[in-house]
Amino acid sequence: MSKARPTPRPTGTTRIQREKRQAIFDAALDVFSENGLRGATLDAIAARAGLSKPNVIYYFEGKEAIYKELLESLLDIWIAPLIDLSDSHEPIEELLAYVRRKLDMSRDMPRESRLFATEMIQAAPHIRDVLSGPLKALMDEKAALIQSWMDAGLLAKSDPYHLIFSIWATTQHYADFDVQVRAVLGGQDPFDSAPEFVEILFRRMLTP
Amino acid sequence: MSKARPTPRPTGTTRIQREKRQAIFDAALDVFSENGLRGATLDAIAARAGLSKPNVIYYFEGKEAIYKELLESLLDIWIAPLIDLSDSHEPIEELLAYVRRKLDMSRDMPRESRLFATEMIQAAPHIRDVLSGPLKALMDEKAALIQSWMDAGLLAKSDPYHLIFSIWATTQHYADFDVQVRAVLGGQDPFDSAPEFVEILFRRMLTP
DNA sequence: GCATCACTTGACCAATTGGTCAAGAAATTT
DNA sequence: AAATTTCTTGACCAATTGGTCAAGTGATGC
């Protein structure tokens, strides 16, 4: 019997472990969402977490491990709204609620949005399997649901997949391109006017 | 009289200078659009350009200079379609042509799209002034034009700024999130079906 | 042919980076 | 309070990185 590692990595059971790991995750979310995996440094993460670099390594295998675990832990949160999209006798309201929720997430979780955006732009090497596996399956399911609404005449006909893409695109745009949006709008807060606009956009798109 | 630099940086007048500088730009576009400024390395750029690292430095001041010059040289191309948006007695067709042109650019210039996307996500430190200066002015002008169409009853009413944002978002999504889109769609080419969808989306949005 | 200038690069350097390690400081258990 | 385990870090290391430099190679003009 051989021990692979003299001090096994903490799994996060005790209070102090949970807190420190969370602090690292939080700092890593800042740093990774600003610079991507390659552009981020352990020093930056450690500094922002208020820990020493070796201490960070004590809790995680390394930079890439932090990134991977962070991505995976956020994936569930990120696709939850789509999972919750379910059959309804008012499909337009159901979809508009989904749009609203996605827009709220752009406002309240911009770092998460940018993290995923950067990962996607860089060809998603760490979550490719999730995209073509579970996410595709989820999309197929929801696209079928939307298609059934369209077939029933409750929704204007269009391509369900591209419809979801357009919802993702328009809502996440306010998180990912926040700087640009704010620069162009001057001092005005985008999230004051965006909800009304996206509601109009998708209501017109969806109403038969 | 003092010479600031023994060998002044080539400005790109001769044939060989233009070619090499272009090769570097092209390699840099690859590398920067994949990893961002911080994640990119001179070695990677030099290797992809087929040059030695010192040779790259011979033509440009340094990594940051390549990035800056590249960004600036692409900015004009990038906003050209919006500049060309002009008054017309068929504003819907004018706007749909703009949408189509943006979607074509996502298909034909995905690296450029990702380069700008990464810069924006990272708070656009290199083009902030452009965003809040010339781009804002351009947006104000075009938003006023769109508003005048709406006031004339030629276009369904909505917020012109957010309308342009939604056009940017939906079209650029196909370049920036190409991997995700393709993973979800399976083997199908997104650009086979996207044009039809975005046309439907914005026609419904714009028709009074 | 030779001088001049543009171009190219191997060798090198200092700074940064991901990560190790041994030893100490805190908790926790007994 | 002693023993044990968990947590923390200063010092260190090898690899990478942005960039320099002197010595070349090649083209161009005279």
Tab-separated table of C-alpha atoms (C1' of nucleotides) in Angstrom:
chain	number	residue	atom	x	y	z
A	1	MET	CA	0.000	0.000	0.000
A	2	SER	CA	1.482	3.343	-1.054
A	3	LYS	CA	0.407	6.818	-0.093
A	4	ALA	CA	0.210	8.943	-3.208
A	5	ARG	CA	0.590	12.143	-1.184
A	6	PRO	CA	1.922	12.656	2.329
A	7	THR	CA	-0.630	15.364	3.158
A	8	PRO	CA	-3.841	14.790	1.234
A	9	ARG	CA	-5.497	17.936	-0.056
A	10	PRO	CA	-8.261	19.223	2.270
A	11	THR	CA	-11.638	18.307	0.923
A	12	GLY	CA	-13.406	21.216	2.555
A	13	THR	CA	-15.141	19.564	5.468
A	14	THR	CA	-14.069	21.736	8.381
A	15	ARG	CA	-15.109	25.324	8.871
A	16	ILE	CA	-11.672	26.770	8.245
A	17	GLN	CA	-11.239	24.692	5.126
A	18	ARG	CA	-14.574	25.748	3.713
A	19	GLU	CA	-13.862	29.410	4.424
A	20	LYS	CA	-10.393	29.439	2.936
A	21	ARG	CA	-11.392	27.462	-0.112
A	22	GLN	CA	-14.278	29.855	-0.616
A	23	ALA	CA	-11.989	32.863	-0.273
A	24	ILE	CA	-9.712	31.379	-2.909
A	25	PHE	CA	-12.640	30.656	-5.210
A	26	ASP	CA	-13.835	34.218	-4.819
A	27	ALA	CA	-10.423	35.713	-5.531
A	28	ALA	CA	-9.936	33.323	-8.432
A	29	LEU	CA	-13.265	34.368	-9.908
A	30	ASP	CA	-12.054	37.962	-9.868
A	31	VAL	CA	-8.685	37.201	-11.412
A	32	PHE	CA	-9.755	34.584	-13.965
A	33	SER	CA	-12.721	36.595	-15.183
A	34	GLU	CA	-10.427	39.555	-15.737
A	35	ASN	CA	-7.542	37.789	-17.429
A	36	GLY	CA	-8.507	34.256	-18.366
A	37	LEU	CA	-6.627	31.167	-17.277
A	38	ARG	CA	-3.343	31.946	-19.004
A	39	GLY	CA	-3.323	35.605	-18.043
A	40	ALA	CA	-4.002	34.941	-14.371
A	41	THR	CA	-1.261	34.390	-11.807
A	42	LEU	CA	-1.224	32.470	-8.560
A	43	ASP	CA	0.306	35.508	-6.893
A	44	ALA	CA	-2.635	37.644	-7.942
A	45	ILE	CA	-5.129	35.092	-6.681
A	46	ALA	CA	-3.265	34.640	-3.399
A	47	ALA	CA	-2.955	38.384	-2.875
A	48	ARG	CA	-6.643	39.018	-3.526
A	49	ALA	CA	-7.605	36.151	-1.235
A	50	GLY	CA	-5.360	37.553	1.494
A	51	LEU	CA	-3.279	34.370	1.607
A	52	SER	CA	0.277	33.411	0.845
A	53	LYS	CA	0.972	31.573	-2.375
A	54	PRO	CA	2.023	28.313	-0.685
A	55	ASN	CA	-1.132	28.476	1.378
A	56	VAL	CA	-3.217	28.580	-1.764
A	57	ILE	CA	-1.361	25.549	-3.066
A	58	TYR	CA	-2.110	23.854	0.246
A	59	TYR	CA	-5.813	23.979	-0.539
A	60	PHE	CA	-5.695	23.313	-4.285
A	61	GLU	CA	-3.512	21.206	-6.519
A	62	GLY	CA	-2.513	24.219	-8.560
A	63	LYS	CA	-3.693	27.058	-10.748
A	64	GLU	CA	-5.392	24.892	-13.314
A	65	ALA	CA	-7.151	22.883	-10.601
A	66	ILE	CA	-8.600	26.048	-9.096
A	67	TYR	CA	-9.823	27.103	-12.513
A	68	LYS	CA	-11.383	23.735	-13.280
A	69	GLU	CA	-13.112	23.348	-9.929
A	70	LEU	CA	-14.362	26.917	-10.118
A	71	LEU	CA	-15.783	26.427	-13.604
A	72	GLU	CA	-17.489	23.190	-12.663
A	73	SER	CA	-18.957	24.540	-9.445
A	74	LEU	CA	-20.463	27.466	-11.348
A	75	LEU	CA	-21.807	25.470	-14.250
A	76	ASP	CA	-24.832	24.240	-12.330
A	77	ILE	CA	-25.772	27.718	-11.214
A	78	TRP	CA	-25.297	28.983	-14.718
A	79	ILE	CA	-27.641	26.599	-16.468
A	80	ALA	CA	-30.201	26.389	-13.672
A	81	PRO	CA	-32.606	28.867	-15.317
A	82	LEU	CA	-32.711	26.793	-18.477
A	83	ILE	CA	-33.318	23.642	-16.462
A	84	ASP	CA	-36.232	25.364	-14.764
A	85	LEU	CA	-37.813	26.274	-18.074
A	86	SER	CA	-40.804	23.969	-18.119
A	87	ASP	CA	-44.108	23.381	-19.801
A	88	SER	CA	-46.730	26.027	-19.206
A	89	HIS	CA	-50.005	27.114	-20.683
A	90	GLU	CA	-48.525	30.570	-21.094
A	91	PRO	CA	-45.271	29.835	-22.935
A	92	ILE	CA	-44.603	33.481	-23.781
A	93	GLU	CA	-44.642	34.434	-20.106
A	94	GLU	CA	-42.580	31.369	-19.276
A	95	LEU	CA	-39.910	32.368	-21.800
A	96	LEU	CA	-40.011	36.031	-20.813
A	97	ALA	CA	-39.450	34.989	-17.215
A	98	TYR	CA	-36.427	33.046	-18.417
A	99	VAL	CA	-35.141	36.118	-20.244
A	100	ARG	CA	-35.655	38.256	-17.156
A	101	ARG	CA	-33.821	35.783	-14.988
A	102	LYS	CA	-30.879	35.647	-17.377
A	103	LEU	CA	-30.733	39.432	-17.428
A	104	ASP	CA	-30.787	39.517	-13.639
A	105	MET	CA	-27.862	37.134	-13.613
A	106	SER	CA	-25.930	39.426	-15.935
A	107	ARG	CA	-26.515	42.251	-13.493
A	108	ASP	CA	-25.810	40.296	-10.315
A	109	MET	CA	-23.132	37.851	-11.480
A	110	PRO	CA	-21.073	39.646	-14.127
A	111	ARG	CA	-17.853	37.925	-13.090
A	112	GLU	CA	-19.345	34.503	-13.642
A	113	SER	CA	-20.657	35.582	-17.012
A	114	ARG	CA	-17.242	36.878	-18.065
A	115	LEU	CA	-15.537	33.747	-16.807
A	116	PHE	CA	-17.670	31.551	-19.035
A	117	ALA	CA	-17.399	34.016	-21.907
A	118	THR	CA	-13.610	33.944	-21.761
A	119	GLU	CA	-13.604	30.167	-21.567
A	120	MET	CA	-15.881	29.969	-24.625
A	121	ILE	CA	-13.887	32.490	-26.629
A	122	GLN	CA	-10.805	30.439	-25.945
A	123	ALA	CA	-12.508	27.380	-27.433
A	124	ALA	CA	-13.711	26.025	-24.068
A	125	PRO	CA	-10.947	23.429	-23.623
A	126	HIS	CA	-12.075	22.689	-20.063
A	127	ILE	CA	-15.804	22.225	-20.587
A	128	ARG	CA	-16.016	20.980	-24.157
A	129	ASP	CA	-17.407	17.668	-23.012
A	130	VAL	CA	-20.095	19.365	-20.969
A	131	LEU	CA	-21.122	21.469	-23.953
A	132	SER	CA	-21.496	18.609	-26.405
A	133	GLY	CA	-22.814	16.245	-23.733
A	134	PRO	CA	-25.122	17.393	-20.920
A	135	LEU	CA	-25.669	20.906	-22.275
A	136	LYS	CA	-26.546	19.656	-25.737
A	137	ALA	CA	-28.950	17.136	-24.213
A	138	LEU	CA	-30.548	19.876	-22.131
A	139	MET	CA	-30.834	22.110	-25.169
A	140	ASP	CA	-32.367	19.339	-27.243
A	141	GLU	CA	-34.969	18.804	-24.546
A	142	LYS	CA	-35.854	22.473	-24.180
A	143	ALA	CA	-35.787	23.058	-27.920
A	144	ALA	CA	-38.307	20.252	-28.298
A	145	LEU	CA	-40.478	21.886	-25.645
A	146	ILE	CA	-40.341	25.225	-27.438
A	147	GLN	CA	-41.028	23.501	-30.750
A	148	SER	CA	-44.134	21.917	-29.253
A	149	TRP	CA	-45.351	25.343	-28.178
A	150	MET	CA	-44.800	26.627	-31.699
A	151	ASP	CA	-46.580	23.652	-33.199
A	152	ALA	CA	-49.519	24.314	-30.880
A	153	GLY	CA	-49.706	27.853	-32.191
A	154	LEU	CA	-48.929	29.368	-28.797
A	155	LEU	CA	-45.671	30.853	-30.024
A	156	ALA	CA	-44.545	32.452	-33.258
A	157	LYS	CA	-42.535	29.962	-35.286
A	158	SER	CA	-38.781	30.190	-35.482
A	159	ASP	CA	-35.728	28.043	-34.746
A	160	PRO	CA	-35.782	27.126	-31.014
A	161	TYR	CA	-32.014	26.685	-30.811
A	162	HIS	CA	-31.257	30.064	-32.293
A	163	LEU	CA	-33.981	31.547	-30.130
A	164	ILE	CA	-32.149	30.400	-27.019
A	165	PHE	CA	-28.855	31.610	-28.469
A	166	SER	CA	-30.351	35.032	-29.020
A	167	ILE	CA	-31.583	35.124	-25.425
A	168	TRP	CA	-28.159	34.190	-24.141
A	169	ALA	CA	-26.479	36.693	-26.433
A	170	THR	CA	-28.646	39.701	-25.626
A	171	THR	CA	-28.713	39.170	-21.879
A	172	GLN	CA	-25.081	38.185	-21.355
A	173	HIS	CA	-24.003	41.100	-23.516
A	174	TYR	CA	-24.817	43.441	-20.646
A	175	ALA	CA	-22.395	41.614	-18.364
A	176	ASP	CA	-19.610	40.770	-20.796
A	177	PHE	CA	-19.558	44.088	-22.631
A	178	ASP	CA	-20.513	46.181	-19.629
A	179	VAL	CA	-17.730	48.692	-20.240
A	180	GLN	CA	-18.747	49.281	-23.819
A	181	VAL	CA	-22.434	49.557	-23.003
A	182	ARG	CA	-21.793	52.052	-20.235
A	183	ALA	CA	-19.373	54.073	-22.338
A	184	VAL	CA	-21.900	54.385	-25.125
A	185	LEU	CA	-24.832	55.146	-22.838
A	186	GLY	CA	-22.943	57.858	-20.982
A	187	GLY	CA	-23.746	57.990	-17.301
A	188	GLN	CA	-27.002	56.078	-17.518
A	189	ASP	CA	-27.225	52.655	-15.870
A	190	PRO	CA	-27.876	50.058	-18.582
A	191	PHE	CA	-29.908	47.924	-16.224
A	192	ASP	CA	-32.452	50.702	-15.809
A	193	SER	CA	-33.519	50.439	-19.439
A	194	ALA	CA	-32.407	46.989	-20.547
A	195	PRO	CA	-35.221	44.959	-18.921
A	196	GLU	CA	-37.890	46.921	-20.742
A	197	PHE	CA	-36.098	46.587	-24.051
A	198	VAL	CA	-35.448	42.863	-23.936
A	199	GLU	CA	-39.046	42.306	-22.879
A	200	ILE	CA	-40.250	44.205	-25.949
A	201	LEU	CA	-37.745	42.443	-28.203
A	202	PHE	CA	-38.701	38.937	-27.208
A	203	ARG	CA	-42.404	39.622	-26.794
A	204	ARG	CA	-42.515	40.786	-30.403
A	205	MET	CA	-40.422	37.795	-31.438
A	206	LEU	CA	-42.581	35.278	-29.605
A	207	THR	CA	-46.105	36.585	-30.101
A	208	PRO	CA	-47.760	34.674	-32.953
B	1	MET	CA	20.946	67.176	-31.711
B	2	SER	CA	20.411	63.777	-30.129
B	3	LYS	CA	19.179	60.611	-31.736
B	4	ALA	CA	16.550	59.004	-29.501
B	5	ARG	CA	17.150	55.598	-31.060
B	6	PRO	CA	20.132	54.323	-33.067
B	7	THR	CA	17.956	52.298	-35.424
B	8	PRO	CA	14.507	53.841	-35.734
B	9	ARG	CA	11.648	51.347	-35.922
B	10	PRO	CA	10.637	50.584	-39.539
B	11	THR	CA	7.490	52.425	-40.455
B	12	GLY	CA	6.413	49.911	-43.059
B	13	THR	CA	7.249	51.689	-46.271
B	14	THR	CA	9.260	49.088	-48.147
B	15	ARG	CA	7.853	45.827	-49.453
B	16	ILE	CA	9.711	43.605	-46.993
B	17	GLN	CA	8.687	45.789	-44.066
B	18	ARG	CA	5.051	45.729	-45.049
B	19	GLU	CA	5.101	41.970	-45.487
B	20	LYS	CA	6.830	41.198	-42.218
B	21	ARG	CA	4.727	43.628	-40.241
B	22	GLN	CA	1.631	42.083	-41.794
B	23	ALA	CA	2.831	38.579	-40.928
B	24	ILE	CA	3.331	39.683	-37.334
B	25	PHE	CA	-0.097	41.306	-37.236
B	26	ASP	CA	-1.651	38.132	-38.551
B	27	ALA	CA	0.137	35.909	-36.066
B	28	ALA	CA	-0.660	38.336	-33.270
B	29	LEU	CA	-4.342	38.275	-34.205
B	30	ASP	CA	-4.285	34.504	-33.807
B	31	VAL	CA	-2.490	34.539	-30.493
B	32	PHE	CA	-4.177	37.548	-28.898
B	33	SER	CA	-7.673	36.444	-29.891
B	34	GLU	CA	-7.005	33.064	-28.299
B	35	ASN	CA	-5.399	34.207	-25.060
B	36	GLY	CA	-5.835	37.933	-24.605
B	37	LEU	CA	-2.981	40.348	-24.089
B	38	ARG	CA	-1.735	38.931	-20.801
B	39	GLY	CA	-2.028	35.325	-21.850
B	40	ALA	CA	-0.167	35.823	-25.118
B	41	THR	CA	3.597	35.462	-25.429
B	42	LEU	CA	6.060	37.014	-27.828
B	43	ASP	CA	7.473	33.565	-28.474
B	44	ALA	CA	4.086	32.310	-29.609
B	45	ILE	CA	3.600	35.288	-31.903
B	46	ALA	CA	7.117	34.983	-33.319
B	47	ALA	CA	6.731	31.242	-33.864
B	48	ARG	CA	3.409	31.602	-35.622
B	49	ALA	CA	4.778	34.395	-37.793
B	50	GLY	CA	7.778	32.273	-38.708
B	51	LEU	CA	10.198	34.812	-37.270
B	52	SER	CA	12.671	34.921	-34.428
B	53	LYS	CA	11.686	36.802	-31.309
B	54	PRO	CA	14.314	39.534	-31.727
B	55	ASN	CA	13.153	39.992	-35.288
B	56	VAL	CA	9.638	40.673	-34.072
B	57	ILE	CA	11.021	43.259	-31.676
B	58	TYR	CA	12.869	44.778	-34.606
B	59	TYR	CA	9.562	45.651	-36.225
B	60	PHE	CA	7.557	46.585	-33.149
B	61	GLU	CA	8.367	48.267	-29.857
B	62	GLY	CA	7.138	45.283	-27.887
B	63	LYS	CA	4.208	43.029	-27.129
B	64	GLU	CA	1.918	45.767	-25.934
B	65	ALA	CA	2.729	47.894	-28.976
B	66	ILE	CA	1.759	45.074	-31.330
B	67	TYR	CA	-1.504	44.662	-29.446
B	68	LYS	CA	-2.308	48.355	-29.493
B	69	GLU	CA	-1.489	48.876	-33.164
B	70	LEU	CA	-3.446	45.750	-34.066
B	71	LEU	CA	-6.505	46.877	-32.129
B	72	GLU	CA	-6.431	50.342	-33.631
B	73	SER	CA	-5.925	49.111	-37.168
B	74	LEU	CA	-8.942	46.835	-36.830
B	75	LEU	CA	-11.229	49.341	-35.164
B	76	ASP	CA	-12.046	51.121	-38.405
B	77	ILE	CA	-12.957	47.907	-40.159
B	78	TRP	CA	-15.010	46.873	-37.201
B	79	ILE	CA	-17.260	49.898	-37.010
B	80	ALA	CA	-17.461	50.486	-40.753
B	81	PRO	CA	-20.885	48.831	-41.098
B	82	LEU	CA	-22.365	51.140	-38.481
B	83	ILE	CA	-20.823	54.163	-40.189
B	84	ASP	CA	-22.430	53.079	-43.432
B	85	LEU	CA	-25.862	52.884	-41.834
B	86	SER	CA	-27.600	55.853	-43.414
B	87	ASP	CA	-30.958	57.390	-44.020
B	88	SER	CA	-33.242	55.462	-46.276
B	89	HIS	CA	-36.886	55.363	-47.169
B	90	GLU	CA	-36.858	51.685	-46.247
B	91	PRO	CA	-35.340	51.740	-42.768
B	92	ILE	CA	-36.233	48.128	-42.024
B	93	GLU	CA	-34.308	46.899	-45.031
B	94	GLU	CA	-31.470	49.273	-44.194
B	95	LEU	CA	-31.234	47.853	-40.674
B	96	LEU	CA	-31.605	44.263	-41.816
B	97	ALA	CA	-28.756	44.819	-44.255
B	98	TYR	CA	-26.703	46.035	-41.313
B	99	VAL	CA	-27.603	42.912	-39.347
B	100	ARG	CA	-26.652	40.712	-42.289
B	101	ARG	CA	-23.347	42.476	-42.702
B	102	LYS	CA	-22.525	42.048	-39.009
B	103	LEU	CA	-23.394	38.368	-39.209
B	104	ASP	CA	-21.162	37.977	-42.269
B	105	MET	CA	-18.338	39.540	-40.316
B	106	SER	CA	-18.855	37.051	-37.512
B	107	ARG	CA	-18.523	34.256	-40.044
B	108	ASP	CA	-15.580	35.713	-41.964
B	109	MET	CA	-13.654	37.498	-39.222
B	110	PRO	CA	-14.124	35.481	-36.030
B	111	ARG	CA	-10.618	36.241	-34.758
B	112	GLU	CA	-11.237	39.955	-34.916
B	113	SER	CA	-14.548	39.526	-33.134
B	114	ARG	CA	-12.914	37.530	-30.358
B	115	LEU	CA	-10.087	40.008	-30.065
B	116	PHE	CA	-12.498	42.852	-29.397
B	117	ALA	CA	-14.639	40.664	-27.172
B	118	THR	CA	-11.669	39.767	-24.994
B	119	GLU	CA	-10.606	43.396	-24.813
B	120	MET	CA	-14.130	44.412	-23.749
B	121	ILE	CA	-14.455	41.654	-21.171
B	122	GLN	CA	-11.190	42.808	-19.683
B	123	ALA	CA	-12.618	46.313	-19.270
B	124	ALA	CA	-11.165	47.630	-22.552
B	125	PRO	CA	-8.156	49.408	-21.008
B	126	HIS	CA	-6.671	50.100	-24.438
B	127	ILE	CA	-9.693	51.518	-26.237
B	128	ARG	CA	-11.714	53.069	-23.425
B	129	ASP	CA	-11.231	56.514	-24.904
B	130	VAL	CA	-12.475	55.373	-28.272
B	131	LEU	CA	-15.571	53.859	-26.715
B	132	SER	CA	-16.610	56.907	-24.747
B	133	GLY	CA	-15.400	59.285	-27.464
B	134	PRO	CA	-15.745	58.517	-31.176
B	135	LEU	CA	-17.868	55.381	-30.742
B	136	LYS	CA	-20.297	57.104	-28.418
B	137	ALA	CA	-20.568	60.005	-30.870
B	138	LEU	CA	-21.212	57.573	-33.698
B	139	MET	CA	-23.819	55.750	-31.645
B	140	ASP	CA	-25.535	59.002	-30.707
B	141	GLU	CA	-25.733	59.923	-34.364
B	142	LYS	CA	-27.106	56.567	-35.495
B	143	ALA	CA	-29.461	56.325	-32.540
B	144	ALA	CA	-30.891	59.701	-33.522
B	145	LEU	CA	-31.350	58.442	-37.062
B	146	ILE	CA	-33.159	55.334	-35.860
B	147	GLN	CA	-35.243	57.443	-33.490
B	148	SER	CA	-36.294	59.644	-36.406
B	149	TRP	CA	-37.446	56.544	-38.292
B	150	MET	CA	-39.446	55.481	-35.266
B	151	ASP	CA	-40.956	58.931	-34.900
B	152	ALA	CA	-41.946	58.825	-38.563
B	153	GLY	CA	-43.769	55.556	-37.942
B	154	LEU	CA	-41.525	53.622	-40.301
B	155	LEU	CA	-40.157	51.478	-37.490
B	156	ALA	CA	-41.657	49.920	-34.385
B	157	LYS	CA	-40.748	52.003	-31.347
B	158	SER	CA	-38.069	50.862	-28.946
B	159	ASP	CA	-34.772	52.088	-27.522
B	160	PRO	CA	-32.365	52.676	-30.431
B	161	TYR	CA	-29.266	52.157	-28.280
B	162	HIS	CA	-30.423	48.821	-26.947
B	163	LEU	CA	-31.559	47.879	-30.433
B	164	ILE	CA	-28.005	48.268	-31.690
B	165	PHE	CA	-26.685	46.405	-28.656
B	166	SER	CA	-28.997	43.513	-29.411
B	167	ILE	CA	-27.807	43.433	-33.011
B	168	TRP	CA	-24.193	43.355	-31.880
B	169	ALA	CA	-24.922	40.721	-29.286
B	170	THR	CA	-26.834	38.291	-31.487
B	171	THR	CA	-24.490	38.507	-34.453
B	172	GLN	CA	-21.175	38.498	-32.587
B	173	HIS	CA	-22.396	35.613	-30.479
B	174	TYR	CA	-21.873	33.302	-33.454
B	175	ALA	CA	-18.195	34.264	-33.638
B	176	ASP	CA	-17.337	34.600	-29.968
B	177	PHE	CA	-19.236	31.530	-28.768
B	178	ASP	CA	-18.672	29.509	-31.900
B	179	VAL	CA	-17.561	26.438	-29.952
B	180	GLN	CA	-20.648	26.436	-27.773
B	181	VAL	CA	-23.010	27.013	-30.661
B	182	ARG	CA	-21.478	24.210	-32.694
B	183	ALA	CA	-21.423	21.830	-29.736
B	184	VAL	CA	-25.102	22.402	-29.071
B	185	LEU	CA	-26.131	22.213	-32.725
B	186	GLY	CA	-24.263	18.961	-33.269
B	187	GLY	CA	-22.683	18.710	-36.697
B	188	GLN	CA	-24.797	21.397	-38.317
B	189	ASP	CA	-23.106	24.607	-39.481
B	190	PRO	CA	-24.586	27.512	-37.493
B	191	PHE	CA	-24.164	29.872	-40.409
B	192	ASP	CA	-26.534	27.795	-42.503
B	193	SER	CA	-29.474	28.631	-40.269
B	194	ALA	CA	-28.441	31.780	-38.402
B	195	PRO	CA	-29.079	34.298	-41.209
B	196	GLU	CA	-32.694	33.221	-41.550
B	197	PHE	CA	-33.253	33.382	-37.809
B	198	VAL	CA	-31.755	36.811	-37.197
B	199	GLU	CA	-33.706	38.153	-40.151
B	200	ILE	CA	-36.928	36.877	-38.603
B	201	LEU	CA	-35.966	38.159	-35.158
B	202	PHE	CA	-35.203	41.685	-36.221
B	203	ARG	CA	-37.920	41.929	-38.837
B	204	ARG	CA	-40.479	41.152	-36.138
B	205	MET	CA	-38.782	43.570	-33.807
B	206	LEU	CA	-38.682	46.392	-36.336
B	207	THR	CA	-41.975	46.059	-38.187
B	208	PRO	CA	-44.466	48.567	-36.748
C	1	DG	C1'	34.863	45.433	-55.378
C	2	DC	C1'	33.590	47.713	-51.442
C	3	DA	C1'	30.984	50.514	-48.371
C	4	DT	C1'	26.557	51.277	-46.446
C	5	DC	C1'	22.349	50.219	-44.768
C	6	DA	C1'	18.522	47.099	-43.787
C	7	DC	C1'	17.579	42.891	-41.836
C	8	DT	C1'	18.305	38.637	-38.790
C	9	DT	C1'	19.579	35.933	-34.844
C	10	DG	C1'	22.181	33.170	-31.050
C	11	DA	C1'	23.374	34.133	-26.637
C	12	DC	C1'	22.175	36.368	-22.848
C	13	DC	C1'	19.679	38.847	-18.877
C	14	DA	C1'	16.486	40.283	-15.278
C	15	DA	C1'	11.880	39.695	-13.825
C	16	DT	C1'	7.989	36.815	-13.296
C	17	DT	C1'	5.745	32.564	-12.590
C	18	DG	C1'	4.087	27.906	-10.958
C	19	DG	C1'	5.323	25.167	-7.586
C	20	DT	C1'	8.318	22.793	-3.583
C	21	DC	C1'	9.964	22.167	1.053
C	22	DA	C1'	11.229	22.223	5.649
C	23	DA	C1'	10.195	24.330	9.642
C	24	DG	C1'	7.244	26.817	12.563
C	25	DA	C1'	2.486	28.491	14.399
C	26	DA	C1'	-2.350	27.230	15.588
C	27	DA	C1'	-5.908	24.202	16.487
C	28	DT	C1'	-7.596	20.046	18.096
C	29	DT	C1'	-7.506	15.853	20.519
C	30	DT	C1'	-6.333	13.122	24.324
D	1	DA	C1'	-0.548	20.173	29.011
D	2	DA	C1'	1.347	17.048	25.928
D	3	DA	C1'	0.748	15.002	21.657
D	4	DT	C1'	-1.009	15.193	17.266
D	5	DT	C1'	-2.827	17.060	13.456
D	6	DT	C1'	-3.895	21.075	10.680
D	7	DC	C1'	-2.536	25.204	8.877
D	8	DT	C1'	0.895	28.779	7.363
D	9	DT	C1'	4.933	30.757	5.297
D	10	DG	C1'	9.897	32.382	4.131
D	11	DA	C1'	13.251	30.785	1.288
D	12	DC	C1'	14.102	28.585	-2.638
D	13	DC	C1'	14.032	26.506	-7.535
D	14	DA	C1'	13.446	25.644	-12.427
D	15	DA	C1'	10.982	27.243	-16.337
D	16	DT	C1'	9.070	30.935	-18.868
D	17	DT	C1'	8.851	35.534	-20.407
D	18	DG	C1'	9.748	40.304	-22.341
D	19	DG	C1'	13.428	42.344	-24.014
D	20	DT	C1'	18.684	43.494	-25.162
D	21	DC	C1'	22.916	43.282	-27.754
D	22	DA	C1'	26.700	42.401	-30.475
D	23	DA	C1'	27.806	40.033	-34.270
D	24	DG	C1'	26.482	38.612	-38.206
D	25	DT	C1'	23.997	38.096	-43.243
D	26	DG	C1'	22.203	40.039	-47.186
D	27	DA	C1'	20.867	43.605	-50.338
D	28	DT	C1'	21.838	48.172	-52.576
D	29	DG	C1'	24.445	51.921	-54.244
D	30	DC	C1'	28.725	53.723	-55.921
